[in-house]
Short mmCIF file of N, CA and C in Angstrom, two decimals:
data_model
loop_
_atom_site.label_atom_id
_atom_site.label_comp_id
_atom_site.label_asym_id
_atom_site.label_seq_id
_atom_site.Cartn_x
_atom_site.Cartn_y
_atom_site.Cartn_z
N UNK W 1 181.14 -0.97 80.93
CA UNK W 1 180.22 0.11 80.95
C UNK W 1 180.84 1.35 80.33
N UNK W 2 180.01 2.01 79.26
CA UNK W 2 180.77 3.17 79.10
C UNK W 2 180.23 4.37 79.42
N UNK W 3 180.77 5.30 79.66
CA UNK W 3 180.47 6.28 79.96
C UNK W 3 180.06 7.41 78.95
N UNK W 4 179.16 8.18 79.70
CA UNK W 4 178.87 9.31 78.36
C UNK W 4 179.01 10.86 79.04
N UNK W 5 179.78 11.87 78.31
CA UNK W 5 180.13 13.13 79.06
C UNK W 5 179.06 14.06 78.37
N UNK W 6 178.53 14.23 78.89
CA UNK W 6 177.24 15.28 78.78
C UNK W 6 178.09 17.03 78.73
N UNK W 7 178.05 18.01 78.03
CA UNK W 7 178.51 19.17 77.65
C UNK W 7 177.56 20.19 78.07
N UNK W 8 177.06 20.69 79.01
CA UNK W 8 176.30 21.61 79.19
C UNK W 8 176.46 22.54 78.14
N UNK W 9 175.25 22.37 76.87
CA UNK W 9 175.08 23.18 75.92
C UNK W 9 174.89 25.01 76.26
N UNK W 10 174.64 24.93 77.08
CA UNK W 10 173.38 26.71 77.59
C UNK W 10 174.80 27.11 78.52
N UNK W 11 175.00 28.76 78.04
CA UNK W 11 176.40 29.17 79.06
C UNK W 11 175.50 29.97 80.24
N UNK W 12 175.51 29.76 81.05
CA UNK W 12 174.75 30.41 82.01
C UNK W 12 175.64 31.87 82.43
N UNK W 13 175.18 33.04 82.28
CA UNK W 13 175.55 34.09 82.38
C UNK W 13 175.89 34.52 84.10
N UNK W 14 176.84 35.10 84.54
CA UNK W 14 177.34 35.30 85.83
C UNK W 14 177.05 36.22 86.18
N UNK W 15 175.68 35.81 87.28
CA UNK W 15 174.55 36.96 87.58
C UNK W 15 175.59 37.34 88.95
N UNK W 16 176.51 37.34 89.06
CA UNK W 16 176.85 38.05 90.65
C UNK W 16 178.06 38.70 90.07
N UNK W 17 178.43 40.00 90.60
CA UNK W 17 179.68 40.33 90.35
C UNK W 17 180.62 40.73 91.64
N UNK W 18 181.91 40.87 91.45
CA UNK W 18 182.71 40.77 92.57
C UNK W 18 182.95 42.34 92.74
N UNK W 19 182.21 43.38 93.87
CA UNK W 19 182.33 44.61 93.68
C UNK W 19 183.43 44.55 94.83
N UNK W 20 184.16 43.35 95.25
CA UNK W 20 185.51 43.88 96.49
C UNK W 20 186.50 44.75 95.91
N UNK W 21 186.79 44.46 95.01
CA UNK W 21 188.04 45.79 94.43
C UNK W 21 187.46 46.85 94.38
N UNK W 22 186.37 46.89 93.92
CA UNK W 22 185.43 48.55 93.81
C UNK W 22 185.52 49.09 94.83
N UNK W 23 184.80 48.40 95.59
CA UNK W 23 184.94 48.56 97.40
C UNK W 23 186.40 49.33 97.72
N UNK W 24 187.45 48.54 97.96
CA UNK W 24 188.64 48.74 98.15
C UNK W 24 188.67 50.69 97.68
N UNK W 25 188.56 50.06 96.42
CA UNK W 25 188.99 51.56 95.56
C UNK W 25 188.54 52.74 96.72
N UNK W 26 186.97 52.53 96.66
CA UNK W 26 186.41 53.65 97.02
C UNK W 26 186.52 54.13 98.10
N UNK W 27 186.98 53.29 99.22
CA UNK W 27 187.10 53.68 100.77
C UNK W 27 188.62 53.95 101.22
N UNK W 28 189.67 53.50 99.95
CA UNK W 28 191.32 54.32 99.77
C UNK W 28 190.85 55.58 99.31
N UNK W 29 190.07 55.89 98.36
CA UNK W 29 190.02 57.47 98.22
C UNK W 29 188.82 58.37 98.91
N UNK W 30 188.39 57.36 99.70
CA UNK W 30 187.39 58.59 100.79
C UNK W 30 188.39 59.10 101.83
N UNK W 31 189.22 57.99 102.24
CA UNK W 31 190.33 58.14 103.46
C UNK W 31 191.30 59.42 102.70
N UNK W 32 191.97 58.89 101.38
CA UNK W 32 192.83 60.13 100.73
C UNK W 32 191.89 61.80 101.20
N UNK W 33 190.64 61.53 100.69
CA UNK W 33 190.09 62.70 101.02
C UNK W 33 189.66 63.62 102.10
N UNK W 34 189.17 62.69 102.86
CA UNK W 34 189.40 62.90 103.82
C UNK W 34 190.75 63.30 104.96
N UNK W 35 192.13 63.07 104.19
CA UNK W 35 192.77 63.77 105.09
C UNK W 35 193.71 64.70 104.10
N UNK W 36 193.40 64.85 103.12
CA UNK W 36 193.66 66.05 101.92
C UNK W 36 192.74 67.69 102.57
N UNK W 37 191.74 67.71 102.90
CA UNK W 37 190.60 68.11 103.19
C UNK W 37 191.06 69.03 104.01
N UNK W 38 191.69 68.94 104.96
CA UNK W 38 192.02 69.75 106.33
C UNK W 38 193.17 70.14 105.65
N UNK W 39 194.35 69.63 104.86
CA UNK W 39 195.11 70.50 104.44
C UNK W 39 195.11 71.79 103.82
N UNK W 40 194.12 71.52 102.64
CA UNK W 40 193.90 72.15 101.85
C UNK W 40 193.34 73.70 102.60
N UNK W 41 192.36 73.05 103.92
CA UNK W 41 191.77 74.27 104.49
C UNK W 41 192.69 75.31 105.35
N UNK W 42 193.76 74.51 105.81
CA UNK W 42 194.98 74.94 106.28
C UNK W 42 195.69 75.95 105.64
N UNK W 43 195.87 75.81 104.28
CA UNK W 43 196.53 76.53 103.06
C UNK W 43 196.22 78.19 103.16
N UNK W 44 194.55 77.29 102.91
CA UNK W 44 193.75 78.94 102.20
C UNK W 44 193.79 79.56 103.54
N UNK W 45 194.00 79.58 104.40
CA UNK W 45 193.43 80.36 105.51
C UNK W 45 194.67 81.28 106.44
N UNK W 46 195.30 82.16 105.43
CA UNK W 46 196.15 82.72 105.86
C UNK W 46 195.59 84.11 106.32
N UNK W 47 196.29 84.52 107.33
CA UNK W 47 195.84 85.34 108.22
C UNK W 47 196.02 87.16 107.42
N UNK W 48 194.85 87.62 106.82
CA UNK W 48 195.15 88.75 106.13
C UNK W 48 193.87 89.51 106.23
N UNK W 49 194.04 91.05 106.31
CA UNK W 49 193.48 92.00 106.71
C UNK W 49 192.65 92.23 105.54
N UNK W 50 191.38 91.56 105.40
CA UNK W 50 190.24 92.00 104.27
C UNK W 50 189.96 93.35 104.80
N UNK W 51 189.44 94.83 103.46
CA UNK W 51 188.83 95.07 103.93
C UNK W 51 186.82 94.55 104.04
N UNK W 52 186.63 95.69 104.81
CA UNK W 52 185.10 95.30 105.06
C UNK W 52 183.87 95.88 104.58
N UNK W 53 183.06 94.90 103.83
CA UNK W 53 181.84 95.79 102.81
C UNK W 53 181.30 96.52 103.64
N UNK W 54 180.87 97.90 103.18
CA UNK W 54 179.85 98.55 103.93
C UNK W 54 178.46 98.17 103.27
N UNK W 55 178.15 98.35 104.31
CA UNK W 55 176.46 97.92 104.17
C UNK W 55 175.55 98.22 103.61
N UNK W 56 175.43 99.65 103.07
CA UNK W 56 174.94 100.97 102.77
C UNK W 56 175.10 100.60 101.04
N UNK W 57 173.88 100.61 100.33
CA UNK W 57 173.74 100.23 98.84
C UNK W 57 174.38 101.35 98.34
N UNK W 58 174.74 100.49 97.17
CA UNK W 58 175.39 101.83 95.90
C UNK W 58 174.25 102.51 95.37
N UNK W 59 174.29 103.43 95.09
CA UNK W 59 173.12 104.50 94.36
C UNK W 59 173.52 104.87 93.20
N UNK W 60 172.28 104.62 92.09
CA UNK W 60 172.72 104.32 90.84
C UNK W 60 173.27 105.80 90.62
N UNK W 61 174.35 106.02 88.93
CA UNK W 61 174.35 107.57 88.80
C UNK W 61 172.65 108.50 88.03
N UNK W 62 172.90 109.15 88.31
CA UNK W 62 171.87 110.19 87.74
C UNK W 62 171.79 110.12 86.00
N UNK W 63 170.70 110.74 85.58
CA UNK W 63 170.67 109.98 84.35
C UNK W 63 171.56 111.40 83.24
N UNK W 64 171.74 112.61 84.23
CA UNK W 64 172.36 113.55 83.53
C UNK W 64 174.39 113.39 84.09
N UNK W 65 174.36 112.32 84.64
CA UNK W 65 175.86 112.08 85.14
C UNK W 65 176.55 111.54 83.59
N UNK W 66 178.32 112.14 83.62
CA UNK W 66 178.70 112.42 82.30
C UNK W 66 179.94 111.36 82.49
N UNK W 67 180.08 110.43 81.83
CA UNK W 67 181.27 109.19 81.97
C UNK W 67 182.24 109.63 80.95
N UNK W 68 183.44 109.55 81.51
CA UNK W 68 184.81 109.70 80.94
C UNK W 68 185.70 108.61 80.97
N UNK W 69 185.67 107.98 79.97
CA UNK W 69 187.08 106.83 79.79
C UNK W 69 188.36 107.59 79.45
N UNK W 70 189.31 106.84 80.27
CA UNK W 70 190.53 107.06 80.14
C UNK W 70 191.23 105.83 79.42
N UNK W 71 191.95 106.01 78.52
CA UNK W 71 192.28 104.31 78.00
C UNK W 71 194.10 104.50 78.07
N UNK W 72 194.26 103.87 78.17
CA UNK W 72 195.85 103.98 78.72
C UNK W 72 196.37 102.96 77.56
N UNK W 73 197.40 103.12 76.96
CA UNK W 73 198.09 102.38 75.59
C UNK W 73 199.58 101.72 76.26
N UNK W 74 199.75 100.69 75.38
CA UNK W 74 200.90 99.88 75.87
C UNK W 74 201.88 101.09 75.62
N UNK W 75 201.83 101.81 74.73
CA UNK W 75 203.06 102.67 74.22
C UNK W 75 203.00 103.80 75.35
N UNK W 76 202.00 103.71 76.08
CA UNK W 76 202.27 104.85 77.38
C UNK W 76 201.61 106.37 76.76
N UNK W 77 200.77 105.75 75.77
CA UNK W 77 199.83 107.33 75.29
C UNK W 77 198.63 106.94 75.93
N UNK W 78 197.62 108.40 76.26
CA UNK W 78 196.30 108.04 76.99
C UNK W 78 195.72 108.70 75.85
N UNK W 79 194.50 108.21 76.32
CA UNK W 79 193.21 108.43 75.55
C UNK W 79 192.12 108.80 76.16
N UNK W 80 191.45 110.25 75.83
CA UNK W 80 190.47 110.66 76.54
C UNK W 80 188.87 110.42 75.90
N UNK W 81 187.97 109.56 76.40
CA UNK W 81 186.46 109.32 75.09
C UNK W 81 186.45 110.22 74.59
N UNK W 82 186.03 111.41 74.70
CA UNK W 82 185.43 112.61 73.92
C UNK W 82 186.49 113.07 72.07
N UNK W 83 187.75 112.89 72.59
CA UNK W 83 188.86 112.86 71.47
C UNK W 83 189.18 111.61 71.59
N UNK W 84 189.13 110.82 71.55
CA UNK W 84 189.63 109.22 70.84
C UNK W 84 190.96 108.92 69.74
N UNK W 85 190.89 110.44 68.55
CA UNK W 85 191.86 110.15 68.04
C UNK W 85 193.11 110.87 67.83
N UNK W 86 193.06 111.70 69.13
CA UNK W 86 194.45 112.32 69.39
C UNK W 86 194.52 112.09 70.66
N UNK W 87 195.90 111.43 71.18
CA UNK W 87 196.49 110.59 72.27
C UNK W 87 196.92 112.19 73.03
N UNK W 88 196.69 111.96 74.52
CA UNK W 88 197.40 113.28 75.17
C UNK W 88 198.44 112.52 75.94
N UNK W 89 199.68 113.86 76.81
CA UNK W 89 200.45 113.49 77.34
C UNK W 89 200.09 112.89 79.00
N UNK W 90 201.14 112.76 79.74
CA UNK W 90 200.47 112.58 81.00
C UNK W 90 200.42 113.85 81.94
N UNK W 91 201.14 115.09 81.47
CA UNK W 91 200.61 116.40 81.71
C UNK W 91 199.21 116.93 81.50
N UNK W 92 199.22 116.75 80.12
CA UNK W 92 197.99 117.06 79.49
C UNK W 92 196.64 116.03 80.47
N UNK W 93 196.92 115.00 80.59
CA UNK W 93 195.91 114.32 81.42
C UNK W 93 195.45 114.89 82.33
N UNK W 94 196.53 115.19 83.55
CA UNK W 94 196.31 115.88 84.97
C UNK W 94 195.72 117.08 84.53
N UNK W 95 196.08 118.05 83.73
CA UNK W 95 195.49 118.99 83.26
C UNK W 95 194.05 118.86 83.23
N UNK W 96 193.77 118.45 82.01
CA UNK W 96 192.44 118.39 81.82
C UNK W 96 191.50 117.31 82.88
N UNK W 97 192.34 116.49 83.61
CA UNK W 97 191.32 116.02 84.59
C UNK W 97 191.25 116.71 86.00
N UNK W 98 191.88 117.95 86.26
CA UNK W 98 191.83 118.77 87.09
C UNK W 98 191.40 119.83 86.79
N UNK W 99 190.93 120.50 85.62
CA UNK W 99 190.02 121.62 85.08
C UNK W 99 188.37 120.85 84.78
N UNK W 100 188.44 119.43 84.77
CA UNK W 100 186.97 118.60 84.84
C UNK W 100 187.07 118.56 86.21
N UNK W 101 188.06 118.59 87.29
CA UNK W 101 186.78 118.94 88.52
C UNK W 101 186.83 119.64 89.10
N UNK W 102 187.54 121.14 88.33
CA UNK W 102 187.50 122.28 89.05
C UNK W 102 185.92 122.45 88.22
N UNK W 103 185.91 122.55 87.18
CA UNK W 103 184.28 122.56 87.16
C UNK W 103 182.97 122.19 87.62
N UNK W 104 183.47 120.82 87.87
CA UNK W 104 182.06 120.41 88.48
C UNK W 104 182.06 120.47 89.92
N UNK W 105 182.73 120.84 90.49
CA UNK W 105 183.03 121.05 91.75
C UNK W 105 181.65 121.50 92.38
N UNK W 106 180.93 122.13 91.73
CA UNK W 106 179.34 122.83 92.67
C UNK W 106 178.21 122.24 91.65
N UNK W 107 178.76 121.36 90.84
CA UNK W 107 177.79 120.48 90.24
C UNK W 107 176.80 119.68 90.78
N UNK W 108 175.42 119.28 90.47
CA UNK W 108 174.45 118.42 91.31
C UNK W 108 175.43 117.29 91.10
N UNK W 109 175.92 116.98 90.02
CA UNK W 109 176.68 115.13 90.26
C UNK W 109 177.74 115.48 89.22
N UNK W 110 178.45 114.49 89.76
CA UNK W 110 180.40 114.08 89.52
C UNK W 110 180.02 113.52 88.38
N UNK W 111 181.19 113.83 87.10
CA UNK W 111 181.69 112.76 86.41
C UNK W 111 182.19 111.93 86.47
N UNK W 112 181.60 110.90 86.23
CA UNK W 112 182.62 109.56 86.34
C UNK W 112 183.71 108.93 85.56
N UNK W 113 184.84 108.76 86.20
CA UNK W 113 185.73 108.94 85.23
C UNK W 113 186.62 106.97 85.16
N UNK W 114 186.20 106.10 84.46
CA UNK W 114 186.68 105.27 84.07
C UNK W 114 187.87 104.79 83.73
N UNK W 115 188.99 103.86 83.86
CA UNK W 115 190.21 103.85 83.33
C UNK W 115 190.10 102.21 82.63
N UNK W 116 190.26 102.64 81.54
CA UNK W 116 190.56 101.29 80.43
C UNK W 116 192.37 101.24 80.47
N UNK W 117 193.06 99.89 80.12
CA UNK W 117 194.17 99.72 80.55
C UNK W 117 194.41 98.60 79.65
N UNK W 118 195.78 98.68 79.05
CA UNK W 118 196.18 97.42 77.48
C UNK W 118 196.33 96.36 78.94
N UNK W 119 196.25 95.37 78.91
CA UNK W 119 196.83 94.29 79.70
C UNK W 119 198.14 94.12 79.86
N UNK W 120 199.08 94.93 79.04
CA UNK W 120 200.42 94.22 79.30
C UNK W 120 201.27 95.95 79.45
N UNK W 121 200.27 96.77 80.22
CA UNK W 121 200.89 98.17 80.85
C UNK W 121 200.86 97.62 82.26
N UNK W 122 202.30 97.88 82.66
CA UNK W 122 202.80 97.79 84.19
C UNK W 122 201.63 98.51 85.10
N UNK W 123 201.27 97.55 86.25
CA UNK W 123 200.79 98.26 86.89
C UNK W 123 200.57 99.84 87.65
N UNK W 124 201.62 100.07 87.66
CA UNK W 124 202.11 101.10 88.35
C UNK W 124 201.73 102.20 87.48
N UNK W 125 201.83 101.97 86.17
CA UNK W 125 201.43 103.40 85.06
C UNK W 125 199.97 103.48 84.78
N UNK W 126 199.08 102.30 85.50
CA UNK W 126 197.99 102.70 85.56
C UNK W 126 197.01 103.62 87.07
#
């Protein structure tokens, strides 16, 4: 008798897939996260004296209120808006920003006085 080996022509496609490693994966990094979580909150939560917003809205300025930039230069020259292209000293600053509020001193509203700053001037000279 002989035999005949039949070849299943048709590849039948592998309708199931094995999601156990997926699995695995996902419930090692819920656990990681889960105890990352409380550290992290641990970190940020150092004990420091905010202060506290007041409650009370800002009120816009008036539409006759007069803005003054101060621009401060890496080279340690200031700059007042109104003259832009002559740099004063830091005498000359106090000066003239202490004769701007000996003036307005009985004024309906303050000038506001702005400070622009190069990024790489030491804190302290601003």
């Amino acid at each position: 008798m002989a035999r005949t080996f039949r070849r299943h022509r048709q590849m039948h496609a592998l309708s199931e897939l094995n999601v156990t490693n997926l699995l695995d994966l996902a419930f090692v990094l819920l656990i990681i996260f889960m105890i990352a979580t409380p550290l992290i909150n641990q970190e940020q939560t150092l004990p420091v004296n905010l202060p506290v917003e007041s409650m009370s809205p800002q009120t816009p300025p008036d539409h006759d209120t007069k803005f003054i930039a101060v621009t401060i230069k890496l080279d340690g020259t200031y700059l007042i808006e109104p003259d832009t292209r002559r740099p004063v000293t830091e005498r000359e600053l106090a000066a003239r920003l202490a004769n701007l509020a000996a003036t307005s001193a009985g004024a309906k509203s303050q000038p506001v006085i702005r400070i622009r700053a190069d990024a790489q001037v030491p804190y302290q000279r601003v």
